[in-house]
PDB file of C-alpha atoms and ligand atoms in Angstrom:
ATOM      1  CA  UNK C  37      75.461  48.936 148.783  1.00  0.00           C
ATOM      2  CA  UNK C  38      75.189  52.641 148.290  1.00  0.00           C
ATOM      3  CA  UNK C  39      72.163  52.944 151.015  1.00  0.00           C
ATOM      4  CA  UNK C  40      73.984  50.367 153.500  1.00  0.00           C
ATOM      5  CA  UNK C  41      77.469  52.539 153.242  1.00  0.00           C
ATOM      6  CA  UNK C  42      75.521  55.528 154.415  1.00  0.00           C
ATOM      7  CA  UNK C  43      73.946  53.726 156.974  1.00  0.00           C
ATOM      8  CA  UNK C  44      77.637  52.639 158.580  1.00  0.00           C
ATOM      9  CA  UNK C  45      78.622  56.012 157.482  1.00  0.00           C
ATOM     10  CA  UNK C  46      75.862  57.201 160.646  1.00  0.00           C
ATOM     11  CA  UNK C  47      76.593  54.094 162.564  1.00  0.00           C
ATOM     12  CA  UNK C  48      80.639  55.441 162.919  1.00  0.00           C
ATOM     13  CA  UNK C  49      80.145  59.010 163.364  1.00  0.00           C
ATOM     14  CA  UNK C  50      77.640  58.193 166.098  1.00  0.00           C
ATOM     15  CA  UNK C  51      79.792  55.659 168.125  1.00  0.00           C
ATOM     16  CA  UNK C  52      82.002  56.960 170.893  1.00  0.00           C
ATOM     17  CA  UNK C  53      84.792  54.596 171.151  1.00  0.00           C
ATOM     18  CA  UNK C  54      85.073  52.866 167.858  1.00  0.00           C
ATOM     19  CA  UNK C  55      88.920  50.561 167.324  1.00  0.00           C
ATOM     20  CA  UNK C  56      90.012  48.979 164.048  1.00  0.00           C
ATOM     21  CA  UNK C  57      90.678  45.278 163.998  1.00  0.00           C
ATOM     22  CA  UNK C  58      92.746  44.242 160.739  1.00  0.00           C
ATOM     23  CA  UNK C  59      94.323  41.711 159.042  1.00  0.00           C
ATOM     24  CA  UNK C  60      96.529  40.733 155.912  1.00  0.00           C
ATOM     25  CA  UNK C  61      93.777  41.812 153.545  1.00  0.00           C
ATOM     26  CA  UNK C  62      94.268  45.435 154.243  1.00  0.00           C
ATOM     27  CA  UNK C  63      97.907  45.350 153.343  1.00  0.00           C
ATOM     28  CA  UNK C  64      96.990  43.179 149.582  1.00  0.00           C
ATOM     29  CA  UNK C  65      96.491  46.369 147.977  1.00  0.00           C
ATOM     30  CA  UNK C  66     100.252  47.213 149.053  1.00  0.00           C
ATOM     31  CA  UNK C  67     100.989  44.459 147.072  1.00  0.00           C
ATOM     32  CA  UNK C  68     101.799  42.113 150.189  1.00  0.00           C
ATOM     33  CA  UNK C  69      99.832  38.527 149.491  1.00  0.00           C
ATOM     34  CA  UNK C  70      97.871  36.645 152.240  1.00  0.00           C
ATOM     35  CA  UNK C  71      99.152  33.732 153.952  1.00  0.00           C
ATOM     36  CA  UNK C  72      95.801  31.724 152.814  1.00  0.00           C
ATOM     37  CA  UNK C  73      94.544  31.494 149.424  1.00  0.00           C
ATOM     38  CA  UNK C  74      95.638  30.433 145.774  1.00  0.00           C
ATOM     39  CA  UNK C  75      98.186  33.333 145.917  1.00  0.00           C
ATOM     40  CA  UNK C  76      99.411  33.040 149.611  1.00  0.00           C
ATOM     41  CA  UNK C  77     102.195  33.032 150.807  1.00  0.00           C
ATOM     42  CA  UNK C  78     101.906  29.194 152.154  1.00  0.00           C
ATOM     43  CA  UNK C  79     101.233  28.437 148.239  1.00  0.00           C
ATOM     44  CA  UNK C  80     105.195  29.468 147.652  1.00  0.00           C
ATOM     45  CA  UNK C  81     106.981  29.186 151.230  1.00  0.00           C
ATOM     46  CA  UNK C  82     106.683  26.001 153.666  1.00  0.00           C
ATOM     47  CA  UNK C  83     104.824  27.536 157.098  1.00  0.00           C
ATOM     48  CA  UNK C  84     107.565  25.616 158.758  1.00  0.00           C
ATOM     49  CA  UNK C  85     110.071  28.599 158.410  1.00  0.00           C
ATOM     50  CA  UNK C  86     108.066  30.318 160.901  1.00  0.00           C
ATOM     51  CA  UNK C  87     107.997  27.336 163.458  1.00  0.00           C
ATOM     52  CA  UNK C  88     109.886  28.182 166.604  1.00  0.00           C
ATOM     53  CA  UNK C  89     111.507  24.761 167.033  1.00  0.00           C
ATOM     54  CA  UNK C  90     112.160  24.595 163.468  1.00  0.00           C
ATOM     55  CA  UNK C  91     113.830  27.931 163.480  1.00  0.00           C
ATOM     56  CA  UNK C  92     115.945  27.146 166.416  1.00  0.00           C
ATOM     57  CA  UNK C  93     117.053  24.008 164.841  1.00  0.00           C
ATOM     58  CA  UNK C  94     117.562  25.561 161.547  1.00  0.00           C
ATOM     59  CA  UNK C  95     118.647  29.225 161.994  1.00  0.00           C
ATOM     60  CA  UNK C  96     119.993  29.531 158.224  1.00  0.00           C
ATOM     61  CA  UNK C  97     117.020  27.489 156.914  1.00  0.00           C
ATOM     62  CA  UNK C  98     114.333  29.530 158.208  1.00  0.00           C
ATOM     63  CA  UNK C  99     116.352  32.713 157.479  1.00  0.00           C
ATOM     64  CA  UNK C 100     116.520  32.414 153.881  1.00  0.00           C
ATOM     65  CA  UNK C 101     112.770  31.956 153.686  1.00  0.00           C
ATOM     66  CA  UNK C 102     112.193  34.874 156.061  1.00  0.00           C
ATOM     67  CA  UNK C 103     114.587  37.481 153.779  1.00  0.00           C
ATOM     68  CA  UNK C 104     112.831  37.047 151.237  1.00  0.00           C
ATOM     69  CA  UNK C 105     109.225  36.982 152.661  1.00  0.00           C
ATOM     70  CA  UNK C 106     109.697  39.969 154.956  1.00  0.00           C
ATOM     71  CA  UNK C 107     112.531  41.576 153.665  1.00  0.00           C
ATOM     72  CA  UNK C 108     113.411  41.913 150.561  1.00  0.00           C
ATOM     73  CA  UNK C 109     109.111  41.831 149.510  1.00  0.00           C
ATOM     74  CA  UNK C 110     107.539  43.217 152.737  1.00  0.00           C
ATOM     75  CA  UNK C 111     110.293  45.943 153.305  1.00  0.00           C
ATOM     76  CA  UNK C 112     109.471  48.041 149.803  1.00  0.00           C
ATOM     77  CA  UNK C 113     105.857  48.090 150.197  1.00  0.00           C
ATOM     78  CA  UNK C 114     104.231  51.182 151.161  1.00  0.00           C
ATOM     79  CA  UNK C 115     100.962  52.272 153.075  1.00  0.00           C
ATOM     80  CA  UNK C 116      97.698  52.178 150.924  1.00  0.00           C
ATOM     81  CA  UNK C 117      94.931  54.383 151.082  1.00  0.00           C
ATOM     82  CA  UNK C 118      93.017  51.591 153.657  1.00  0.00           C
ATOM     83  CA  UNK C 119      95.582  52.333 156.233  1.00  0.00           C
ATOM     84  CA  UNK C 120      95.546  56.011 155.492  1.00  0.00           C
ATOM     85  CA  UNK C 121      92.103  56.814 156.286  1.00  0.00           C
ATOM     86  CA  UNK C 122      92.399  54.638 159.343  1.00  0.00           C
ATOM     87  CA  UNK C 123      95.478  56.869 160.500  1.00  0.00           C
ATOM     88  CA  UNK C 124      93.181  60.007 159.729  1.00  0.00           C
ATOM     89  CA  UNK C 125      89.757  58.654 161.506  1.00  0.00           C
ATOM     90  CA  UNK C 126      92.428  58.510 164.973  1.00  0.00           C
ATOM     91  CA  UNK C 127      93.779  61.929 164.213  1.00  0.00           C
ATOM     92  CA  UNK C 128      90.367  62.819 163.909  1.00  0.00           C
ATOM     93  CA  UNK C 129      89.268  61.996 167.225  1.00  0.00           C
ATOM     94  CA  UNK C 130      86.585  59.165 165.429  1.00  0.00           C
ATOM     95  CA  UNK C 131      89.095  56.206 165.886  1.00  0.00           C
ATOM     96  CA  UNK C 132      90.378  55.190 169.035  1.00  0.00           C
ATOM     97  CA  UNK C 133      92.598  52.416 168.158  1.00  0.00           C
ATOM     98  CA  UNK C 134      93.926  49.294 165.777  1.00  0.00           C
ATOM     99  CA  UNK C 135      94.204  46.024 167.049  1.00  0.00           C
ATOM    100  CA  UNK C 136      96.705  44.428 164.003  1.00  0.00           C
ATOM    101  CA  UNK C 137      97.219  41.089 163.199  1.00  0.00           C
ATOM    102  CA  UNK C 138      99.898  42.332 160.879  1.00  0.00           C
ATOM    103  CA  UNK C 139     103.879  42.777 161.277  1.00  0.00           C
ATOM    104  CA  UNK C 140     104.197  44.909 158.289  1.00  0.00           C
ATOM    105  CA  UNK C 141     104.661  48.050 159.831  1.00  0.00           C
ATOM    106  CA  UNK C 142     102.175  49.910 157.514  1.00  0.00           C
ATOM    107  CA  UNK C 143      99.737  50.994 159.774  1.00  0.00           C
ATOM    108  CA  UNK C 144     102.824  53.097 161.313  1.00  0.00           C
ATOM    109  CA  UNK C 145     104.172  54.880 157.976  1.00  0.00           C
ATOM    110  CA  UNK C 146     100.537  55.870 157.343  1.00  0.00           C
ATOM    111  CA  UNK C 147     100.324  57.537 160.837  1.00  0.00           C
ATOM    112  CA  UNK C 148      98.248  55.362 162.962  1.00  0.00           C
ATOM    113  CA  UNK C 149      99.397  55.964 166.455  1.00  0.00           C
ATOM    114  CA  UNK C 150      97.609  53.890 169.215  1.00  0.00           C
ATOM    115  CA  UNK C 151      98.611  50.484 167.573  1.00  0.00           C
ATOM    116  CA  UNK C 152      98.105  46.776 169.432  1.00  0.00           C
ATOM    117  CA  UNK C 153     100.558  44.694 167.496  1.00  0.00           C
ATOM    118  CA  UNK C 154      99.308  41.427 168.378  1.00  0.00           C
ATOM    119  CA  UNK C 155     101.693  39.236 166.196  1.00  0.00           C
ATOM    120  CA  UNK C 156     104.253  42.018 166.918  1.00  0.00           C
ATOM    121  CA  UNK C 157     106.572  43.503 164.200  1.00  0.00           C
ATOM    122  CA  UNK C 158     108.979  42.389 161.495  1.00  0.00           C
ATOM    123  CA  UNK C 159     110.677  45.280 160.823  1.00  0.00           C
ATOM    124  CA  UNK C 160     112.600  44.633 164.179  1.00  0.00           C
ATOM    125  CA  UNK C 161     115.042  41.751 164.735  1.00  0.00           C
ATOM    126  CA  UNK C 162     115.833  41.092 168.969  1.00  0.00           C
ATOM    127  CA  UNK C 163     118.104  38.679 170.746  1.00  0.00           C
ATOM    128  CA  UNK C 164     116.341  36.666 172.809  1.00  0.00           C
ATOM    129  CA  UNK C 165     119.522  36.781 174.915  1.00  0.00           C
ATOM    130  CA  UNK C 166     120.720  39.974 176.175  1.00  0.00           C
ATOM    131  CA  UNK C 167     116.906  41.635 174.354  1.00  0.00           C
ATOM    132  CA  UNK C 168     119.327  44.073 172.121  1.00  0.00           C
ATOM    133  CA  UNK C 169     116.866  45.237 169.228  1.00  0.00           C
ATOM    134  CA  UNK C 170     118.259  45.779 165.314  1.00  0.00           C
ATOM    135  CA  UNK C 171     116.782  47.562 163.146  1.00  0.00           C
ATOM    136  CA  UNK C 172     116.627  45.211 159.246  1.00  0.00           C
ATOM    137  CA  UNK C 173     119.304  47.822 158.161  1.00  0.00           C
ATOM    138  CA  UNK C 174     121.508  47.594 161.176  1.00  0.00           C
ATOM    139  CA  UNK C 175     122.437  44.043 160.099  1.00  0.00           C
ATOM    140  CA  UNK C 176     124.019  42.412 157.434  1.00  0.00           C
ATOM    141  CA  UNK C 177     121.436  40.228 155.618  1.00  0.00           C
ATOM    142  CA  UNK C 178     123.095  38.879 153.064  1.00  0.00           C
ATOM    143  CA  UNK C 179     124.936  36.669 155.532  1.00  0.00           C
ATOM    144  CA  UNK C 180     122.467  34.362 157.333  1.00  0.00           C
ATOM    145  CA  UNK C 181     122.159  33.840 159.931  1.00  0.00           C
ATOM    146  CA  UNK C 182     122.405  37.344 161.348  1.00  0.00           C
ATOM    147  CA  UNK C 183     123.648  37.443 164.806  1.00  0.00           C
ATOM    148  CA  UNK C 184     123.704  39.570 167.713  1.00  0.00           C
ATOM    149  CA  UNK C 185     126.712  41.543 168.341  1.00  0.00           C
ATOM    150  CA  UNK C 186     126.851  41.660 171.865  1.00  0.00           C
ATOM    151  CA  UNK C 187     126.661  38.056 172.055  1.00  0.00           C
ATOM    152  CA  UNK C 188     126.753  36.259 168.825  1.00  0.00           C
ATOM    153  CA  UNK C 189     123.057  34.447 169.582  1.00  0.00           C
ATOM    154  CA  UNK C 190     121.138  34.294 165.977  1.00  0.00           C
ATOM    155  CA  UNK C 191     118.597  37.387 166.018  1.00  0.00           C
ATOM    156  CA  UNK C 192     115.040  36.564 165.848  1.00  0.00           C
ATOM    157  CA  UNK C 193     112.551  39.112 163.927  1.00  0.00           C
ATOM    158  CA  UNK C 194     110.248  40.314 166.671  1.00  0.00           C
ATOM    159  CA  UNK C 195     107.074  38.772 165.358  1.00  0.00           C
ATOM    160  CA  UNK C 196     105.287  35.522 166.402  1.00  0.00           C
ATOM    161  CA  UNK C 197     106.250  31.959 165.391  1.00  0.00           C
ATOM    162  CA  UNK C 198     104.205  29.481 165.363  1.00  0.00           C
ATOM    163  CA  UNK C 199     104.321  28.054 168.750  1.00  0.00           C
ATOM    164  CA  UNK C 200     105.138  31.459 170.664  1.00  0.00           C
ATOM    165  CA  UNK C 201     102.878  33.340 172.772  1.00  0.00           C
ATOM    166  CA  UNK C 202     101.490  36.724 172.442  1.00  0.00           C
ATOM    167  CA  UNK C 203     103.205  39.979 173.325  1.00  0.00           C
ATOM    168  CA  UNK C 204     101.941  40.209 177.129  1.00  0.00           C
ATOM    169  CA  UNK C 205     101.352  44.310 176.819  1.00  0.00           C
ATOM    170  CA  UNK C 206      99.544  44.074 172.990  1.00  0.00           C
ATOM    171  CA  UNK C 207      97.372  41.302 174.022  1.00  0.00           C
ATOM    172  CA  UNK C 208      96.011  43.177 177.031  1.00  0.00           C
ATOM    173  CA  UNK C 209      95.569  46.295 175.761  1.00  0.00           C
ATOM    174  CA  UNK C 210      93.643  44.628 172.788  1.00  0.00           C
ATOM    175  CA  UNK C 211      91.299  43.127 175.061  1.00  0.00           C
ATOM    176  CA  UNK C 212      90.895  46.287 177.078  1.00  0.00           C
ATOM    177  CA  UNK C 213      89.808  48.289 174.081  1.00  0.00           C
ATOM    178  CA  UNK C 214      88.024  45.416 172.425  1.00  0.00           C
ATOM    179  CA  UNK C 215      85.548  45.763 175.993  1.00  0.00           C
ATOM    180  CA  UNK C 216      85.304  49.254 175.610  1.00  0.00           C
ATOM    181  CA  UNK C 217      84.384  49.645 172.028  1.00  0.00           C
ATOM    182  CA  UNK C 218      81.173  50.230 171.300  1.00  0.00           C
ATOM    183  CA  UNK C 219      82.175  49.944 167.346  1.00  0.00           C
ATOM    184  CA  UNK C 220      84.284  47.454 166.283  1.00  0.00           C
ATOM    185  CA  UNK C 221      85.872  47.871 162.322  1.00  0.00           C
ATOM    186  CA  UNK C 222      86.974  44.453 161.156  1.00  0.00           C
ATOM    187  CA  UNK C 223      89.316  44.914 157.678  1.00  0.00           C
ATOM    188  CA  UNK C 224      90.527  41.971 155.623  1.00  0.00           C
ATOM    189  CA  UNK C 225      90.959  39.145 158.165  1.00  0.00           C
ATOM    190  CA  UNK C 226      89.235  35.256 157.782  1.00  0.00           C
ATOM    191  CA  UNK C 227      89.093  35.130 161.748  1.00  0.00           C
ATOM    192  CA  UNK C 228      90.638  32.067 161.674  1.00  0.00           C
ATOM    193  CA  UNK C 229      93.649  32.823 163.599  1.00  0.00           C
ATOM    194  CA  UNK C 230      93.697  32.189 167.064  1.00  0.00           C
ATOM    195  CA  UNK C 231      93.455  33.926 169.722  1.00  0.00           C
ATOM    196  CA  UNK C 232      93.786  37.236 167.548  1.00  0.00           C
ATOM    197  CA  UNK C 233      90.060  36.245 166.404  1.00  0.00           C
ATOM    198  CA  UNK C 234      88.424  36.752 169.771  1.00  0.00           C
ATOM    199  CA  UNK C 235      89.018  40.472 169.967  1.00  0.00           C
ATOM    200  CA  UNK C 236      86.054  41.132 167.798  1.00  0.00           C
ATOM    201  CA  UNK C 237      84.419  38.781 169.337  1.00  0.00           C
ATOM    202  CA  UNK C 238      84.907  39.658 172.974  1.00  0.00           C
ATOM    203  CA  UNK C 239      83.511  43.556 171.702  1.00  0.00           C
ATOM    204  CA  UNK C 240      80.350  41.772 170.526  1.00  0.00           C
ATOM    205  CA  UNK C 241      80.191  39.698 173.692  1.00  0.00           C
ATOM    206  CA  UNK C 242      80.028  43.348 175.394  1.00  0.00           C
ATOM    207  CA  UNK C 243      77.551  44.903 173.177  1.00  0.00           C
ATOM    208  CA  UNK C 244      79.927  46.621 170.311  1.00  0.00           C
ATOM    209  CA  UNK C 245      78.391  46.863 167.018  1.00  0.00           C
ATOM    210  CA  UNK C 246      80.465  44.991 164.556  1.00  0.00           C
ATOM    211  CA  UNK C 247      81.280  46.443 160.988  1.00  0.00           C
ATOM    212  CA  UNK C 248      83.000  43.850 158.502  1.00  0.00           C
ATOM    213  CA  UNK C 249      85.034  45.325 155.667  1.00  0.00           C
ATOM    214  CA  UNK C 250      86.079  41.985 153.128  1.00  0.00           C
ATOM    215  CA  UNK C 251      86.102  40.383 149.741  1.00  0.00           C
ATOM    216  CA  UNK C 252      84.682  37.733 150.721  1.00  0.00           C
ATOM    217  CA  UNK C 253      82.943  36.129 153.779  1.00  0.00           C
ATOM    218  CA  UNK C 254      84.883  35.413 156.967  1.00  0.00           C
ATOM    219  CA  UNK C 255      84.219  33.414 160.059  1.00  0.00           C
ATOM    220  CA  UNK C 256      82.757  36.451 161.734  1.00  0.00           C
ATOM    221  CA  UNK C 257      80.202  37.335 158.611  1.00  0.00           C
ATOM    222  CA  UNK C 258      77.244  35.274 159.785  1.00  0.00           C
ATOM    223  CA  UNK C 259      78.438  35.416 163.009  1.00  0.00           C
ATOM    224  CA  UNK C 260      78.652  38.749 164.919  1.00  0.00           C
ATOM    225  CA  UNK C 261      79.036  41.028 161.999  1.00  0.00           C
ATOM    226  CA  UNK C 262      76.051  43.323 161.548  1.00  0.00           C
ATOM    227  CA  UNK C 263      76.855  45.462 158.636  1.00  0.00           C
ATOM    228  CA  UNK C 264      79.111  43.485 155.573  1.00  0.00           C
ATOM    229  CA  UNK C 265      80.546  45.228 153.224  1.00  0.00           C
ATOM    230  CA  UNK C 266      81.755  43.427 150.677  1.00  0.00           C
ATOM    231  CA  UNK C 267      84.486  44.726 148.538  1.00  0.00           C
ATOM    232  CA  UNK C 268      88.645  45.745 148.781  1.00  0.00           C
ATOM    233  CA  UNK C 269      89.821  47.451 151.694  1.00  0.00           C
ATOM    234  CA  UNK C 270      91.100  50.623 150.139  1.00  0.00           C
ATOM    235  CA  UNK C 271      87.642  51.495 147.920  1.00  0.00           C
ATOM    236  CA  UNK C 272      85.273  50.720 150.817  1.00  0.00           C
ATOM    237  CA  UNK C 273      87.372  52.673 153.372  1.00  0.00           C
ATOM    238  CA  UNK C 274      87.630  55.603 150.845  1.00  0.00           C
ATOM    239  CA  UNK C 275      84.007  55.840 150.091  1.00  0.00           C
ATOM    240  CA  UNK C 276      83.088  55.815 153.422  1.00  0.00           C
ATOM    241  CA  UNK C 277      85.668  58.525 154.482  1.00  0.00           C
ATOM    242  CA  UNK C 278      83.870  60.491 151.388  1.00  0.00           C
ATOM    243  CA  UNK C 279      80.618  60.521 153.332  1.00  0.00           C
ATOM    244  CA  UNK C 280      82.040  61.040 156.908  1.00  0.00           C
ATOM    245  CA  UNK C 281      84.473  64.012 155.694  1.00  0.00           C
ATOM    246  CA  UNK C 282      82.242  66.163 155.690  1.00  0.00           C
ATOM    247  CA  UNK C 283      81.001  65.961 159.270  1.00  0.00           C
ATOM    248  CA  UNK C 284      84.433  65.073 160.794  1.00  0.00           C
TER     249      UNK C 284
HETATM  250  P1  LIG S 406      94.593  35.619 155.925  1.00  0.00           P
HETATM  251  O1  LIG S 406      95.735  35.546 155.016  1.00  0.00           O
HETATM  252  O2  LIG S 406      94.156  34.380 156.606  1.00  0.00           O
HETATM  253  O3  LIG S 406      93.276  36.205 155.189  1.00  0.00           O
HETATM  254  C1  LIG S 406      93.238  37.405 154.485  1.00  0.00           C
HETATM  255  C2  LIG S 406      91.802  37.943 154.453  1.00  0.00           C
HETATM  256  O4  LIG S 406      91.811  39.169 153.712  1.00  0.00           O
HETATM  257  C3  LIG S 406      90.787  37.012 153.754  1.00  0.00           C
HETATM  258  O5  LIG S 406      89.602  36.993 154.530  1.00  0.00           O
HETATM  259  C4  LIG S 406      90.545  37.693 152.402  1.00  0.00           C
HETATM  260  O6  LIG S 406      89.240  37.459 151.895  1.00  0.00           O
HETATM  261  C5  LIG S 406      90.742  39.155 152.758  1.00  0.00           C
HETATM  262  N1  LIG S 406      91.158  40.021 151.652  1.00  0.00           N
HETATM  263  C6  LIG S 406      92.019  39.737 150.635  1.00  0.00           C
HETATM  264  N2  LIG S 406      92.214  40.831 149.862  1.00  0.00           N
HETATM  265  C7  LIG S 406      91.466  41.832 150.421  1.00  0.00           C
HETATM  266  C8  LIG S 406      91.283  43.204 150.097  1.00  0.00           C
HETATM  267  N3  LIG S 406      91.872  43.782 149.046  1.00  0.00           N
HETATM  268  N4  LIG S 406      90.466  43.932 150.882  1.00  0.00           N
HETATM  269  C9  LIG S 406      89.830  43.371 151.954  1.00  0.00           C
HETATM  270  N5  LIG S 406      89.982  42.076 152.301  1.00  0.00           N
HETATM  271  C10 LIG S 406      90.797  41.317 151.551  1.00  0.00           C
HETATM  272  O7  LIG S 406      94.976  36.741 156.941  1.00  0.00           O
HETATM  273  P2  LIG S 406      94.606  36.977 158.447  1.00  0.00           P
HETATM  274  O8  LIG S 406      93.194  36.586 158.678  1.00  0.00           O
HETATM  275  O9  LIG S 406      95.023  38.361 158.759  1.00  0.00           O
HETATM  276  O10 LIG S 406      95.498  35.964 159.316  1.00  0.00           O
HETATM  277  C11 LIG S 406      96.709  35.497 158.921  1.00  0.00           C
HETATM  278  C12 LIG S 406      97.898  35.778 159.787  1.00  0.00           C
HETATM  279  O11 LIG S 406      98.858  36.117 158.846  1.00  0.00           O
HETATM  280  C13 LIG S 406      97.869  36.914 160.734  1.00  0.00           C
HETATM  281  O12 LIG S 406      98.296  36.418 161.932  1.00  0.00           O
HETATM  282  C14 LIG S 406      98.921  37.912 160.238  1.00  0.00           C
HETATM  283  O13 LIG S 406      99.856  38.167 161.274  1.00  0.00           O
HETATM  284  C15 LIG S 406      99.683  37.179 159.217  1.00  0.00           C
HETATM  285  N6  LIG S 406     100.010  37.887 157.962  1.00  0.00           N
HETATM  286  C16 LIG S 406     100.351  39.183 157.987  1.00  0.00           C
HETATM  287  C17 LIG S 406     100.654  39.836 156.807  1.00  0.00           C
HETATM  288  C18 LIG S 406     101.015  41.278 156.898  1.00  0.00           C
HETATM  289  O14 LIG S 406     101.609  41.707 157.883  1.00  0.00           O
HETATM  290  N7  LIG S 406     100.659  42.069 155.887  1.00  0.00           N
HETATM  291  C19 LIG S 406     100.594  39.159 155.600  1.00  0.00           C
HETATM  292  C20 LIG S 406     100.268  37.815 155.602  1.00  0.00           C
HETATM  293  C21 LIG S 406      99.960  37.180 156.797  1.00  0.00           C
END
């Protein structure tokens, strides 16, 4: 392990346009759980809450799941030291951008500032009517549904349902960088969500180099990843910023 992190460490301080692709595993350490797994989120919750025609035909229903998922649990949690170093690599100059599959904001607190959101971001609620945006502590969310106040329409959090399409600008700009990249970080994703799992993909397709940072084996690991490194987010990220600081 210790000769292979050295070996990325070169691999990232030589690349030239390196972006970040991440998923829910970089945010465990903040204490927010997966959607997959023994102690995901789908193990507690009923995915259905996040269905778009489900939501519209059950505003309330949906809304009580979605307080306390992203909320009253996602809304305390705070940036760990995975997202930190990624927020430093940009600042300096080594990291160009993150493509996130996540709507936890925490990329932003730690100071990350060319972000793709590609699921967008729950720490925003919009009317789909008039497009007004709320901030979580703008509205009154302990009476559900919350509603707009131009217009009374129930606010939607601006992430992606199941059965909604991608944000037009995040999804293009993810694919622009992904061709660019001649480096491409994967952190804590399975790659099994579509079509958020072709951006690494589409980098390897032209000619990135593909780093994979998990605890455990993902879709892309015998796939298009050419250096695994098997362990949690935060530690890996942190020992490798050890060896780069120097040099950066
Ligand atoms: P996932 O839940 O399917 O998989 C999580 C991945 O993280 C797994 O591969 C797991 O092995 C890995 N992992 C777990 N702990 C880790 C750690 N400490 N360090 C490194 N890796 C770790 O998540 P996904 O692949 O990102 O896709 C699920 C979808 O769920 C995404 O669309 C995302 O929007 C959404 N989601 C987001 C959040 C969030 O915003 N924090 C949380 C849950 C789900």
């Amino acid at each position: 392990m210790k000769n292979n992190l050295q070996k990325v460490a070169d691999v990232i301080l030589a690349s030239k346009s390196m972006i970040a692709f991440t998923g829910a595993g970089i945010s465990v350490e903040s204490g927010i759980p997966p959607f997959r797994g023994p102690e995901g989120l789908w193990s507690k919750y009923d995915p259905k809450c996040l269905d778009l025609d489900y939501f519209h035909s059950n505003p309330k229903d949906s809304w009580i799941a979605i307080k306390e998922i992203f909320y009253d649990f996602f809304g305390t949690a705070k940036p760990n030291k995975a997202h930190k170093v990624l927020a430093e690599w940009e600042q300096k100059s080594l990291l160009k951008a993150v493509v996130t599959q996540n709507i936890d904001n925490l990329h932003q607190q730690a100071g990350s500032k060319t972000i793709f959101e590609f699921h967008g971001n729950s720490q925003k609620l919009i009317c789909k009517e008039c497009n007004r945006v709320y901030l979580p502590e703008e509205v009154n969310l302990n009476d559900l549904p919350p509603c707009c106040k131009n217009d009374g329409v129930v606010l939607k959090p601006d992430f992606v349902f199941f059965g909604e399409g991608i944000p037009e600008k995040a999804y293009n700009n993810s694919l622009l960088f992904a061709r660019n990249a001649d480096l491409v970080i994967i952190v804590g994703t399975t790659g099994e969500v579509m079509p958020a799992a072709m951006i690494p993909t589409e980098a390897k397709r032209n000619g990135a180099t593909i780093i994979e940072i998990n605890t455990e084996e993902s879709n892309y690991t015998n796939r298009i990843t050419d250096f695994f490194l098997q362990g949690k987010a935060s530690e890996i990220l942190e020992q490798l910023d050890e060896l780069l600081s120097p040099k950066i």
